[in-house]
């Protein structure tokens, strides 16, 4: 495996991680999501009587205050990749979490099989960095180390202006952020009452302008915003449709998002369970970890 190929896969991993973290932090598992810390009941009939904006503001507050949950998600990006992810995340003080990702199809899955035969990758989110266990194939190529560390402060150097957006997403992907994006869109509409995994929910939908939202949330200056828009134009992603399903406790049961891209449709579906459950996260051993900056430096030297 060449250093250039290795770097390309590593860049793809952190990009997919940012996407998956956003996709994941948007729902709850209907079977058990109703019993979190903030379980004050608000009947569906009462929710129907208020405006979608007022209802989602309550959801934003309640889901954010729950502080943690278990994750179950699927993400598809055209022919590039499809994956599943399961685990737990805590957002009480920054983002921490332990999530297992399995690449199930697409070119990304084929690349990952060079490192992990079954396409599975364990990931750890800490307040200052994201870690990915890349498997034995990666360890053989990089001197025996299985984990790669992506410092959030270094993300801008990975992908230019979009790196700033990645950093914002990785550090701020919480359930209330999903609701916040829909509130900021100004396009919220109530679809109706629906049953999700046996739980009565209220379904809301809207369309998000990706560049406009990033301008508000990622703190991009004029030059960065212009660069980010150019990068979005290349990917073909400009708008995203977001759907949320909310239970009687004002907690998210389910989220879906969909967008068109240059490489095909991008779709995600997310569920959360056990709001308020304890999440235990440990930093991978330093002796088994390599920093992405080191890999990027090796790739640059090899290319020169």
XYZ file of C-alpha atoms in Angstrom:
304
model
C 0.000 0.000 0.000
C 1.525 3.347 -1.050
C 1.751 6.331 1.282
C -0.483 8.294 -1.076
C -3.174 5.585 -0.950
C -2.820 5.402 2.818
C -3.290 9.152 3.180
C -6.329 9.120 0.853
C -8.001 6.420 2.930
C -7.197 8.269 6.165
C -8.687 11.512 4.827
C -11.786 9.608 3.717
C -12.157 8.047 7.159
C -12.308 11.366 8.998
C -14.660 12.816 6.373
C -16.998 9.845 6.734
C -16.724 10.137 10.514
C -17.863 13.742 10.429
C -20.805 12.835 8.241
C -21.732 9.837 10.381
C -21.519 11.770 13.634
C -23.917 14.373 12.291
C -26.226 11.720 10.937
C -26.169 9.754 14.166
C -26.917 12.563 16.578
C -30.426 13.109 15.444
C -32.732 10.419 16.778
C -33.640 8.025 19.567
C -34.771 4.428 19.651
C -38.515 4.397 20.158
C -38.420 1.253 22.278
C -36.530 2.877 25.134
C -35.850 6.483 24.257
C -38.807 7.710 26.262
C -37.226 7.003 29.612
C -34.324 9.458 29.729
C -33.318 11.874 32.475
C -35.721 14.513 31.245
C -38.846 12.375 30.993
C -41.502 15.007 31.668
C -44.404 13.930 29.494
C -45.927 16.176 26.897
C -48.785 14.306 25.168
C -48.802 14.144 21.394
C -52.169 15.854 21.381
C -50.630 18.875 23.105
C -47.744 18.915 20.634
C -50.217 19.013 17.791
C -51.755 22.170 19.216
C -48.555 24.236 19.056
C -46.617 25.497 16.047
C -43.837 23.316 14.558
C -41.249 25.925 15.590
C -42.439 26.018 19.216
C -42.632 22.220 19.336
C -39.103 21.751 17.988
C -37.683 24.341 20.379
C -38.938 22.126 23.208
C -37.373 19.098 21.532
C -34.085 20.971 21.172
C -34.045 21.722 24.891
C -35.125 18.276 26.090
C -32.878 16.243 23.789
C -29.884 18.448 24.505
C -30.480 18.153 28.233
C -30.583 14.354 28.096
C -26.768 14.477 27.671
C -26.201 10.974 26.264
C -27.736 8.115 24.289
C -27.034 4.930 22.369
C -26.707 5.100 18.585
C -27.946 3.023 15.682
C -27.477 4.451 12.179
C -27.087 3.670 8.504
C -25.462 5.978 5.935
C -25.277 5.636 2.147
C -23.286 7.877 -0.219
C -23.955 6.857 -3.808
C -21.278 4.476 -5.068
C -18.709 5.775 -2.573
C -19.846 3.855 0.480
C -22.566 2.458 2.665
C -22.097 1.771 6.358
C -23.763 0.982 9.661
C -22.780 2.352 13.046
C -23.664 1.391 16.602
C -22.426 2.674 19.948
C -22.881 5.401 22.542
C -22.237 9.141 22.717
C -22.189 11.678 25.533
C -22.521 15.435 24.954
C -22.642 16.696 28.543
C -19.210 18.357 28.187
C -18.160 18.270 24.565
C -18.516 15.125 22.494
C -17.252 11.784 23.788
C -18.225 8.404 22.447
C -17.330 4.868 21.437
C -18.811 3.765 18.113
C -18.268 0.766 15.826
C -18.553 1.480 12.099
C -18.913 -1.248 9.496
C -18.429 -0.360 5.832
C -20.878 -2.543 3.900
C -20.452 -1.427 0.296
C -18.951 0.988 -2.219
C -15.386 1.957 -3.019
C -14.725 2.958 0.592
C -15.590 -0.558 1.780
C -13.132 -2.036 -0.723
C -10.380 0.298 0.510
C -11.129 -0.534 4.140
C -10.890 -4.275 3.454
C -7.190 -3.740 2.752
C -6.854 -2.813 6.412
C -9.686 -4.704 8.131
C -10.951 -7.834 6.318
C -14.577 -7.426 7.423
C -14.648 -3.649 6.895
C -15.206 -2.928 10.600
C -13.590 0.025 12.361
C -13.885 1.049 16.014
C -13.914 4.796 16.637
C -13.475 6.893 19.773
C -14.570 10.519 20.137
C -12.841 12.678 22.755
C -13.120 16.403 23.420
C -9.993 17.316 21.462
C -9.619 14.507 18.928
C -11.168 11.632 17.041
C -9.510 8.181 16.973
C -10.056 5.319 14.513
C -8.769 1.752 14.821
C -7.824 0.974 11.223
C -7.039 -2.715 11.655
C -4.060 -5.017 11.175
C -3.476 -4.062 7.542
C -3.012 -0.437 8.559
C -0.700 -1.460 11.407
C 1.513 -3.403 9.018
C 1.794 -0.372 6.731
C 2.459 2.186 9.458
C 4.910 0.493 11.788
C 2.695 -1.618 14.009
C 0.191 1.003 15.216
C -3.535 0.333 14.856
C -5.053 3.686 15.863
C -4.924 6.985 14.002
C -5.571 10.263 15.810
C -7.205 13.273 14.164
C -6.819 16.404 16.301
C -9.789 18.707 15.742
C -7.507 21.726 15.524
C -5.712 20.056 12.606
C -8.798 19.399 10.477
C -8.519 22.668 8.541
C -5.183 21.478 7.155
C -6.822 18.256 5.944
C -9.565 19.758 3.797
C -9.184 23.527 3.592
C -12.303 25.528 4.422
C -14.372 22.369 4.670
C -11.971 21.305 7.435
C -13.354 24.108 9.583
C -16.826 22.719 8.944
C -15.612 19.200 9.784
C -14.175 20.503 13.033
C -17.462 22.193 13.930
C -19.432 19.056 13.084
C -17.170 16.680 14.987
C -17.210 18.852 18.113
C -20.875 19.865 17.981
C -22.816 16.878 16.651
C -25.494 16.610 19.306
C -29.231 15.893 19.021
C -30.205 19.492 19.647
C -27.918 20.555 16.783
C -30.005 18.463 14.410
C -33.114 20.273 15.591
C -31.281 23.603 15.457
C -30.412 23.083 11.789
C -34.057 22.487 10.952
C -35.156 25.515 12.978
C -32.570 27.652 11.165
C -33.829 26.493 7.776
C -37.110 28.398 8.090
C -38.855 25.618 6.161
C -40.269 23.471 8.969
C -43.580 21.759 8.383
C -45.497 19.205 10.392
C -46.168 16.051 8.380
C -48.424 14.282 10.865
C -48.675 11.629 13.534
C -46.809 8.376 12.789
C -45.778 5.176 14.532
C -42.019 4.497 14.773
C -40.967 1.141 16.201
C -44.182 0.915 18.145
C -44.043 4.453 19.543
C -46.430 7.293 18.687
C -44.516 10.218 17.185
C -44.964 13.566 15.480
C -43.141 13.895 12.168
C -41.532 17.190 11.051
C -39.637 17.965 7.845
C -37.656 20.775 6.237
C -34.902 21.631 3.750
C -31.506 22.920 4.886
C -29.199 25.109 2.787
C -25.815 23.544 3.638
C -23.638 26.579 2.869
C -25.931 29.046 4.644
C -26.112 26.849 7.743
C -22.325 26.405 7.827
C -21.884 30.176 7.536
C -23.983 30.588 10.692
C -22.544 27.723 12.731
C -18.916 27.168 11.681
C -17.683 30.763 11.983
C -16.254 30.914 8.461
C -14.880 34.227 7.230
C -15.730 35.493 3.728
C -12.775 33.780 2.036
C -13.385 30.469 3.827
C -17.077 30.590 2.994
C -16.319 31.153 -0.697
C -13.853 28.247 -0.687
C -16.383 26.037 1.091
C -19.069 26.895 -1.465
C -16.658 25.934 -4.252
C -15.999 22.620 -2.503
C -19.738 22.040 -2.133
C -20.237 22.757 -5.839
C -17.697 20.026 -6.650
C -19.502 17.507 -4.452
C -22.885 18.571 -5.831
C -24.354 18.876 -2.328
C -26.165 22.172 -1.801
C -29.397 21.336 0.019
C -30.385 18.609 2.452
C -33.857 17.382 3.392
C -34.130 16.605 7.110
C -36.981 14.691 8.753
C -37.439 14.303 12.514
C -39.793 12.074 14.492
C -40.491 13.186 18.082
C -42.079 11.214 20.913
C -44.419 12.415 23.651
C -41.472 13.281 25.898
C -40.097 15.795 23.374
C -37.181 13.475 22.574
C -36.071 12.581 19.076
C -37.026 9.058 18.047
C -35.685 9.051 14.525
C -33.941 11.292 12.005
C -33.431 10.903 8.286
C -31.521 13.169 5.942
C -31.161 13.054 2.178
C -29.247 15.035 -0.430
C -28.060 14.722 -4.004
C -24.342 14.682 -4.759
C -22.055 14.342 -7.762
C -21.518 10.696 -6.754
C -25.183 9.854 -6.215
C -27.738 10.170 -3.453
C -26.600 10.668 0.155
C -29.025 9.209 2.693
C -28.876 8.550 6.428
C -31.286 7.098 8.982
C -30.615 7.321 12.719
C -32.179 6.025 15.917
C -31.178 6.647 19.548
C -32.006 4.649 22.662
C -31.422 4.909 26.413
C -31.237 8.682 26.694
C -29.244 9.607 29.810
C -27.340 6.306 30.032
C -23.722 6.289 31.207
C -21.057 6.325 28.472
C -17.566 5.037 29.226
C -14.789 6.172 26.868
C -11.058 5.498 27.135
C -8.310 7.061 25.012
C -6.482 4.447 22.913
C -2.940 3.562 24.077
C -0.373 6.149 22.986
C 2.017 3.381 21.975
C -0.554 2.000 19.531
C -1.523 5.388 18.035
C -0.133 7.469 15.166
C -1.139 11.087 14.499
C -2.638 11.915 11.120
C -0.170 14.792 10.746
C 2.659 12.246 10.731
C 1.004 10.236 7.948
C 0.309 13.391 5.956
C 3.956 14.415 6.302
C 5.145 11.006 5.077
C 2.825 11.211 2.064
C 4.097 14.702 1.202
C 7.731 13.562 1.318
C 6.949 10.543 -0.835
C 5.225 12.738 -3.425
C 8.106 15.259 -3.625
